[in-house]
């Protein structure tokens, strides 16, 4: 098993396989001899010019006409991967005049990554060169830049919904009924309102790496900004309703502002080419280091002081900062003050079920479970919002055998696994949950088979959508 295969470069393997096929006249026997799958063996033999059947000739004909694997698959009722196994290996053509969607996406990722890395290095150089007393340099808290030596499985529920679907936001009762009907009939939502994933993750995962889990769980590709935040009620409770309460937690719980957060986290978008889903899995596979791609607590505190954030808020509110309320901060900043640091470990932040919550936080000791729910927002235009929680019934009804398998995967590979899944994967740049509902209504998806509008399907595929809906076991 495991013969290395860049088949279009390994001429010796192609020659040997073709020679053996000439003697055995069996694809299955050749595959067994070389330890390859039947699909790869067939592709090698087609490359060598020995495998020729009615189906392979049809695939070759449609491919010569310029049809994509997806279109060929629809014509011949085959999956795109199967279509690929009936085509010869070819060398990749670079520097084409017309770039593919994937090439454009790769170019955008590289540009964002390069810019973010440059800005991050400049930022660190500025902070390191600043005049900070030696005693203050040693105040970096112990919970920062450390790995958890022990970890346990944690069950999470990810709930994607849109709270704007209310009559208060201009939707008529009939419109709400139509939206929920479509989401329930075609979107796989149990109640026509929420798409959920029950997952199991290592307790030492940080919010930064959980971001990649959420992205893959719902089918996004990380093309836009994101953030974690508390509900307004939790925010007011945690900062005790005061601006000084928020300022005291900058660097411990909150970022000093959204722009500082963006500059640091964009540097981790280093996707170049290949499968975006495989890249995401590598990202959320442990072990996890708290301070790998996000600003340190002291750096965040220094930025808060150097940028005179308190003075800027004081000018906007037109009163001394110490007299300002948290409600006034939210009013003048939008929600930029309610942005969580992504170096926080899930086990130190999110309480389970009815567990008691911490009422006080310490910069040096680090955060402790202080909320039962937190929120993740992706794409500030489409405003996809995912509620993250640890309910007691999370994973209820999961097959016992799959539960044990999932826990074994978690223990051996140190990565997230999906237990249950309710609702289809969604699409980037579709207009949020409302736009996705419109897409489903136009597409009319029955089970796993879309039956309408080929142009709409091609457009969705170019944005990363999968025609065949993945099962919970294959989602992550």
Coordinates of C-alpha atoms in Angstrom, one line a residue:
X1 CA 0.0 0.0 0.0
X2 CA 1.0 3.6 -0.4
X3 CA 2.9 3.7 -3.7
X4 CA 3.6 7.4 -4.1
X5 CA 1.5 8.8 -6.9
X6 CA 2.0 11.9 -8.8
X7 CA 1.0 9.7 -11.6
X8 CA 1.5 12.2 -14.4
X9 CA 5.2 12.4 -13.3
X10 CA 5.8 8.8 -12.4
X11 CA 6.4 7.3 -15.9
X12 CA 7.9 4.1 -14.5
X13 CA 4.7 3.3 -12.5
X14 CA 2.6 3.9 -15.5
X15 CA 4.8 1.7 -17.6
X16 CA 4.8 -1.1 -15.0
X17 CA 1.1 -1.0 -14.5
X18 CA 0.4 -1.1 -18.2
X19 CA 2.8 -4.0 -18.7
X20 CA 1.1 -6.0 -15.9
X21 CA -2.4 -5.2 -17.2
X22 CA -1.3 -6.6 -20.6
X23 CA -0.7 -9.9 -18.8
X24 CA -3.5 -10.1 -16.3
X25 CA -6.2 -8.2 -18.2
X26 CA -7.8 -7.2 -14.9
X27 CA -7.9 -3.7 -13.4
X28 CA -8.8 -5.2 -10.0
X29 CA -5.7 -7.5 -10.0
X30 CA -3.4 -4.7 -11.1
X31 CA -4.8 -2.5 -8.3
X32 CA -4.2 -5.2 -5.8
X33 CA -0.6 -5.8 -7.0
X34 CA 0.4 -2.1 -6.7
X35 CA -1.7 -1.4 -3.5
X36 CA -3.8 1.2 -5.3
X37 CA -7.5 1.9 -5.5
X38 CA -9.4 0.7 -8.6
X39 CA -10.1 4.3 -9.6
X40 CA -6.4 5.3 -9.5
X41 CA -5.4 2.2 -11.4
X42 CA -8.0 2.8 -14.1
X43 CA -6.8 6.4 -14.4
X44 CA -3.2 5.2 -14.8
X45 CA -4.2 2.7 -17.5
X46 CA -6.2 5.4 -19.4
X47 CA -3.1 7.6 -19.2
X48 CA -1.1 4.7 -20.7
X49 CA -3.6 4.2 -23.5
X50 CA -4.6 0.7 -22.5
X51 CA -8.0 1.1 -20.9
X52 CA -10.8 1.7 -23.4
X53 CA -14.5 1.2 -22.8
X54 CA -17.8 2.7 -23.9
X55 CA -18.0 4.8 -20.8
X56 CA -14.4 6.0 -21.0
X57 CA -15.0 7.0 -24.6
X58 CA -18.1 9.0 -23.6
X59 CA -16.2 10.8 -20.8
X60 CA -13.3 11.6 -23.2
X61 CA -15.7 13.0 -25.8
X62 CA -17.5 15.3 -23.4
X63 CA -14.2 16.4 -21.9
X64 CA -12.8 17.2 -25.3
X65 CA -15.9 19.4 -25.9
X66 CA -14.8 21.5 -22.9
X67 CA -17.4 20.3 -20.3
X68 CA -16.5 20.3 -16.6
X69 CA -16.4 17.1 -14.6
X70 CA -19.6 18.2 -12.8
X71 CA -21.5 18.7 -16.1
X72 CA -20.2 15.4 -17.5
X73 CA -21.3 13.7 -14.3
X74 CA -24.8 15.1 -14.6
X75 CA -25.0 13.9 -18.2
X76 CA -23.8 10.4 -17.4
X77 CA -25.3 10.2 -13.9
X78 CA -21.8 9.9 -12.2
X79 CA -20.1 11.7 -9.4
X80 CA -17.4 14.2 -10.4
X81 CA -14.7 12.1 -8.7
X82 CA -15.8 9.1 -10.7
X83 CA -15.6 11.1 -13.9
X84 CA -12.1 12.2 -13.0
X85 CA -11.0 8.5 -12.8
X86 CA -12.0 8.0 -16.4
X87 CA -9.7 10.8 -17.6
X88 CA -5.9 10.6 -18.1
X89 CA -3.5 12.3 -15.7
X90 CA -2.4 15.7 -17.0
X91 CA 0.2 18.3 -15.9
X92 CA -1.3 21.4 -14.4
X93 CA -1.2 24.4 -16.7
X94 CA 0.1 27.6 -15.0
X95 CA -0.1 31.3 -15.9
X96 CA -3.2 30.9 -18.0
X97 CA -4.7 34.1 -19.5
X98 CA -8.1 33.4 -17.9
X99 CA -7.8 32.5 -14.2
X100 CA -10.1 30.0 -12.6
X101 CA -12.2 30.8 -9.5
X102 CA -9.9 28.7 -7.4
X103 CA -6.9 30.5 -8.7
X104 CA -8.5 33.9 -8.0
X105 CA -9.3 32.7 -4.4
X106 CA -5.7 31.5 -3.9
X107 CA -4.4 34.8 -5.1
X108 CA -6.7 36.7 -2.7
X109 CA -5.6 34.5 0.2
X110 CA -1.9 35.1 -0.5
X111 CA -2.4 38.8 -0.8
X112 CA -4.3 39.0 2.4
X113 CA -1.8 36.8 4.2
X114 CA 1.2 38.7 3.0
X115 CA -0.3 42.1 4.0
X116 CA -1.4 40.8 7.4
X117 CA 2.0 39.2 8.2
X118 CA 3.8 42.5 7.3
X119 CA 1.4 44.6 9.4
X120 CA 1.8 42.1 12.3
X121 CA 5.6 42.1 12.2
X122 CA 5.6 45.9 12.1
X123 CA 3.2 46.0 15.1
X124 CA 5.3 43.6 17.2
X125 CA 8.5 45.6 16.3
X126 CA 6.7 48.8 17.5
X127 CA 5.5 47.2 20.8
X128 CA 8.9 45.6 21.5
X129 CA 10.8 48.9 21.0
X130 CA 8.4 50.8 23.2
X131 CA 9.7 51.9 26.6
X132 CA 8.2 49.4 29.0
X133 CA 9.7 48.8 32.4
X134 CA 11.3 45.5 33.0
X135 CA 8.9 44.8 35.9
X136 CA 5.9 45.2 33.6
X137 CA 7.5 42.9 30.9
X138 CA 7.4 40.1 33.5
X139 CA 3.6 40.6 34.1
X140 CA 2.7 38.4 31.1
X141 CA 0.1 36.1 32.6
X142 CA 0.9 32.4 33.0
X143 CA -2.2 31.3 31.0
X144 CA -0.8 32.9 27.9
X145 CA 1.3 31.0 25.4
X146 CA 0.9 27.7 27.1
X147 CA -0.3 24.3 26.1
X148 CA -2.8 22.3 28.2
X149 CA -1.1 19.1 29.3
X150 CA -4.5 17.4 29.8
X151 CA -7.7 17.8 28.0
X152 CA -11.1 16.2 27.9
X153 CA -13.9 15.9 25.3
X154 CA -16.3 18.8 25.2
X155 CA -19.7 18.6 23.5
X156 CA -20.8 21.8 21.7
X157 CA -23.9 22.8 19.9
X158 CA -23.5 25.2 17.0
X159 CA -26.8 26.8 16.0
X160 CA -27.0 29.0 12.9
X161 CA -30.1 31.2 12.8
X162 CA -31.1 34.7 11.8
X163 CA -32.8 36.8 14.5
X164 CA -33.8 39.3 11.9
X165 CA -36.6 37.0 10.8
X166 CA -39.2 38.7 12.9
X167 CA -42.2 40.9 12.2
X168 CA -40.4 43.7 14.0
X169 CA -37.9 43.8 11.1
X170 CA -40.4 44.2 8.4
X171 CA -41.3 40.6 7.6
X172 CA -45.0 39.8 7.2
X173 CA -46.3 36.6 8.8
X174 CA -46.7 35.1 5.3
X175 CA -43.1 35.8 4.5
X176 CA -41.9 34.2 7.7
X177 CA -44.1 31.2 7.0
X178 CA -42.6 30.8 3.5
X179 CA -39.0 31.2 4.8
X180 CA -39.5 28.5 7.5
X181 CA -41.3 26.2 5.1
X182 CA -38.4 26.3 2.6
X183 CA -35.7 25.9 5.3
X184 CA -37.6 22.9 6.7
X185 CA -38.6 21.3 3.3
X186 CA -35.4 21.9 1.4
X187 CA -32.8 23.0 3.9
X188 CA -33.1 20.1 6.4
X189 CA -33.9 22.4 9.3
X190 CA -36.0 20.5 12.0
X191 CA -38.1 23.6 12.9
X192 CA -37.6 25.7 9.7
X193 CA -35.6 28.3 11.7
X194 CA -32.3 26.9 12.9
X195 CA -29.5 24.8 11.3
X196 CA -27.5 22.9 14.0
X197 CA -24.4 20.9 14.5
X198 CA -23.6 18.9 17.6
X199 CA -19.9 18.4 17.7
X200 CA -17.2 17.1 20.1
X201 CA -14.0 19.0 20.5
X202 CA -10.9 18.9 22.8
X203 CA -11.4 21.1 25.8
X204 CA -8.1 22.9 25.2
X205 CA -9.1 24.3 21.8
X206 CA -9.0 28.1 21.5
X207 CA -11.5 30.3 19.9
X208 CA -9.1 31.0 17.1
X209 CA -9.0 27.3 16.1
X210 CA -12.7 26.8 16.7
X211 CA -13.2 29.4 14.0
X212 CA -12.0 26.8 11.4
X213 CA -14.2 24.1 12.9
X214 CA -17.3 26.4 12.5
X215 CA -16.2 27.3 8.9
X216 CA -16.0 23.7 7.8
X217 CA -19.1 22.6 9.7
X218 CA -21.3 25.1 7.8
X219 CA -19.5 25.1 4.5
X220 CA -17.8 28.5 4.5
X221 CA -14.4 29.2 3.0
X222 CA -13.0 32.0 5.2
X223 CA -13.3 34.8 2.6
X224 CA -14.6 37.4 5.1
X225 CA -13.9 38.8 8.5
X226 CA -15.3 37.2 11.7
X227 CA -15.5 37.8 15.4
X228 CA -16.7 36.2 18.7
X229 CA -18.9 38.3 21.0
X230 CA -21.3 38.1 24.0
X231 CA -25.0 38.9 23.9
X232 CA -25.7 42.4 25.1
X233 CA -27.1 41.1 28.3
X234 CA -24.0 39.0 29.1
X235 CA -21.7 41.9 28.0
X236 CA -23.4 44.3 30.4
X237 CA -23.3 41.8 33.3
X238 CA -19.6 40.9 32.7
X239 CA -18.4 44.6 32.5
X240 CA -20.8 45.5 35.4
X241 CA -22.4 48.1 33.2
X242 CA -19.5 50.5 33.3
X243 CA -16.8 51.6 30.7
X244 CA -14.1 51.1 33.3
X245 CA -15.3 47.5 33.8
X246 CA -14.7 46.9 30.1
X247 CA -11.3 48.7 30.1
X248 CA -10.1 46.5 33.0
X249 CA -10.8 43.4 30.9
X250 CA -9.1 44.5 27.7
X251 CA -6.2 42.0 27.1
X252 CA -7.9 39.5 29.4
X253 CA -11.2 39.0 27.7
X254 CA -11.8 41.7 25.1
X255 CA -9.7 43.1 22.2
X256 CA -9.0 46.8 22.4
X257 CA -10.6 47.3 19.0
X258 CA -11.8 45.4 15.9
X259 CA -9.0 46.7 13.7
X260 CA -6.2 45.5 16.0
X261 CA -7.9 42.1 16.1
X262 CA -8.2 41.9 12.3
X263 CA -4.5 42.7 11.6
X264 CA -3.3 39.8 13.7
X265 CA -5.8 37.1 12.8
X266 CA -5.7 37.6 9.0
X267 CA -2.0 36.5 9.1
X268 CA -3.2 32.9 9.6
X269 CA -5.1 32.8 6.3
X270 CA -2.2 31.0 4.5
X271 CA -4.3 28.8 2.2
X272 CA -2.5 28.5 -1.2
X273 CA -3.9 25.7 -3.3
X274 CA -5.5 22.3 -3.0
X275 CA -8.6 21.4 -0.9
X276 CA -9.9 24.2 1.3
X277 CA -11.6 21.6 3.5
X278 CA -8.3 19.7 4.1
X279 CA -6.6 22.9 4.9
X280 CA -9.3 23.8 7.4
X281 CA -8.9 20.4 9.1
X282 CA -5.2 20.9 9.5
X283 CA -5.9 24.2 11.2
X284 CA -8.3 22.7 13.8
X285 CA -6.1 19.7 14.6
X286 CA -4.3 20.0 17.9
X287 CA -2.1 20.6 19.8
X288 CA -3.2 24.2 20.2
X289 CA -0.9 27.0 21.3
X290 CA -2.8 30.0 22.9
X291 CA -0.7 32.8 21.4
X292 CA 0.2 31.5 18.0
X293 CA -1.7 33.9 15.8
X294 CA -3.3 36.5 18.1
X295 CA -2.0 39.4 20.1
X296 CA -0.7 38.7 23.6
X297 CA -2.5 40.2 26.6
X298 CA 0.2 42.8 27.3
X299 CA 0.5 43.8 23.6
X300 CA -3.3 44.4 23.6
X301 CA -3.0 46.4 26.8
X302 CA -0.2 48.5 25.4
X303 CA -2.1 49.2 22.2
X304 CA -5.1 50.3 24.3
X305 CA -2.9 52.8 26.1
X306 CA -0.8 53.9 23.1
X307 CA -3.9 54.5 20.9
X308 CA -5.6 56.5 23.7
X309 CA -8.7 54.4 23.3
X310 CA -10.3 55.7 26.6
X311 CA -9.7 59.3 25.5
X312 CA -11.3 58.7 22.1
X313 CA -14.4 57.2 23.7
X314 CA -14.5 60.1 26.2
X315 CA -14.6 62.6 23.4
X316 CA -17.3 60.8 21.5
X317 CA -19.5 60.5 24.6
X318 CA -18.5 64.0 25.8
X319 CA -18.0 63.0 29.4
X320 CA -15.0 61.6 31.5
X321 CA -14.3 58.0 30.6
X322 CA -14.7 56.9 34.3
X323 CA -18.3 58.2 34.3
X324 CA -19.2 56.5 31.0
X325 CA -21.6 53.5 31.0
X326 CA -21.2 50.3 29.0
X327 CA -24.4 51.1 27.1
X328 CA -22.8 54.4 26.0
X329 CA -19.7 52.5 24.8
X330 CA -21.9 50.2 22.7
X331 CA -23.8 53.2 21.3
X332 CA -20.8 55.1 20.0
X333 CA -18.7 52.1 19.0
X334 CA -21.4 49.8 17.4
X335 CA -20.2 46.5 18.7
X336 CA -16.4 47.0 18.4
X337 CA -15.9 46.9 22.2
X338 CA -17.7 43.5 22.4
X339 CA -15.0 41.5 20.5
X340 CA -13.4 38.5 22.3
X341 CA -9.7 37.7 22.2
X342 CA -9.2 34.5 20.3
X343 CA -6.4 33.1 22.5
X344 CA -9.1 32.1 25.0
X345 CA -9.5 28.4 25.6
X346 CA -13.0 27.1 25.4
X347 CA -12.7 25.3 28.7
X348 CA -11.9 28.6 30.4
X349 CA -14.8 30.5 28.9
X350 CA -17.9 28.5 28.3
X351 CA -19.9 26.9 31.2
X352 CA -21.8 23.6 30.7
X353 CA -25.6 23.5 31.2
X354 CA -26.5 25.0 34.6
X355 CA -22.9 25.2 36.0
X356 CA -22.2 28.2 38.1
X357 CA -20.6 31.2 36.4
X358 CA -17.6 33.2 37.6
X359 CA -18.5 36.7 38.7
X360 CA -15.0 38.2 38.8
X361 CA -12.1 38.0 36.4
X362 CA -8.4 38.5 36.9
X363 CA -5.9 39.6 34.2
X364 CA -3.1 37.4 35.7
X365 CA -5.2 34.3 36.4
X366 CA -7.0 34.5 33.2
X367 CA -10.7 34.0 32.3
X368 CA -12.9 31.4 33.9
X369 CA -16.3 30.1 32.7
X370 CA -18.3 33.3 32.6
X371 CA -21.1 32.6 30.1
X372 CA -23.3 29.7 28.9
X373 CA -23.5 31.1 25.4
X374 CA -21.3 33.0 23.1
X375 CA -21.8 34.1 19.5
X376 CA -19.7 33.8 16.3
X377 CA -20.4 36.2 13.4
X378 CA -19.0 35.6 9.9
X379 CA -19.1 38.1 7.0
X380 CA -20.3 41.4 8.4
X381 CA -22.4 42.0 5.3
X382 CA -24.3 38.7 5.2
X383 CA -24.1 38.6 9.0
X384 CA -24.1 34.8 9.5
X385 CA -24.5 34.3 13.3
X386 CA -23.8 31.1 15.1
X387 CA -24.7 30.5 18.7
X388 CA -22.1 28.3 20.6
X389 CA -23.3 26.5 23.7
X390 CA -23.0 23.4 25.8
X391 CA -26.5 22.2 26.5
X392 CA -27.0 19.0 28.6
X393 CA -28.8 17.3 25.7
X394 CA -26.0 17.9 23.2
X395 CA -25.4 14.8 21.2
X396 CA -28.6 13.1 22.5
X397 CA -29.8 10.3 20.3
X398 CA -26.4 9.6 18.7
X399 CA -25.7 6.0 17.8
X400 CA -23.6 4.5 20.6
X401 CA -21.2 2.9 18.2
X402 CA -20.6 6.2 16.3
X403 CA -20.2 8.1 19.7
X404 CA -17.4 5.7 20.7
X405 CA -15.8 6.0 17.2
X406 CA -16.0 9.8 17.5
X407 CA -14.3 9.8 20.9
X408 CA -11.6 7.5 19.6
X409 CA -10.9 9.9 16.7
X410 CA -10.8 12.8 19.1
X411 CA -8.4 11.0 21.4
X412 CA -6.0 9.8 18.6
X413 CA -6.1 12.8 16.3
X414 CA -6.8 15.6 18.7
X415 CA -9.4 17.2 16.5
X416 CA -13.1 18.0 16.3
X417 CA -15.7 15.5 15.2
X418 CA -19.4 16.0 14.3
X419 CA -21.9 13.9 16.2
X420 CA -25.2 15.0 14.7
X421 CA -26.1 17.4 11.9
X422 CA -29.5 19.1 11.1
X423 CA -29.6 21.2 8.0
X424 CA -27.6 21.5 4.8
X425 CA -24.3 23.2 4.4
X426 CA -24.6 26.9 3.3
X427 CA -22.7 29.1 0.8
X428 CA -20.4 32.1 0.9
X429 CA -21.7 35.4 -0.6
X430 CA -25.3 34.2 -0.9
X431 CA -26.9 36.9 1.1
X432 CA -27.1 35.3 4.5
X433 CA -29.7 32.9 5.7
X434 CA -32.4 34.8 3.7
X435 CA -30.4 34.6 0.5
X436 CA -29.7 30.9 1.1
X437 CA -33.5 30.3 1.6
X438 CA -34.1 32.0 -1.8
X439 CA -31.4 29.8 -3.3
X440 CA -33.0 26.6 -2.0
X441 CA -36.4 27.7 -3.2
X442 CA -35.1 28.3 -6.7
X443 CA -33.1 25.1 -6.7
X444 CA -35.7 22.8 -5.2
X445 CA -33.5 20.3 -3.5
X446 CA -35.2 17.0 -2.9
X447 CA -33.0 14.8 -0.6
X448 CA -29.5 15.0 -2.0
X449 CA -30.5 15.8 -5.6
X450 CA -30.9 19.3 -7.0
X451 CA -33.4 19.1 -9.8
X452 CA -33.6 22.6 -11.2
X453 CA -31.4 25.4 -12.8
X454 CA -28.0 24.2 -13.9
X455 CA -26.6 27.7 -14.0
X456 CA -27.6 28.2 -10.4
X457 CA -25.8 25.0 -9.5
X458 CA -22.6 26.0 -11.3
X459 CA -22.6 29.4 -9.6
X460 CA -23.0 27.7 -6.2
X461 CA -20.2 25.2 -6.9
X462 CA -17.9 28.0 -7.8
X463 CA -18.5 29.4 -4.3
X464 CA -17.6 26.0 -2.7
X465 CA -21.0 24.4 -2.4
X466 CA -21.3 20.7 -2.7
X467 CA -24.1 19.0 -4.6
X468 CA -23.9 15.9 -2.5
X469 CA -24.7 16.8 1.1
X470 CA -22.1 15.4 3.4
X471 CA -23.2 13.2 6.3
X472 CA -22.4 14.2 9.9
X473 CA -19.6 11.6 10.1
X474 CA -17.8 13.1 7.1
X475 CA -18.6 16.8 7.8
X476 CA -15.4 17.4 9.9

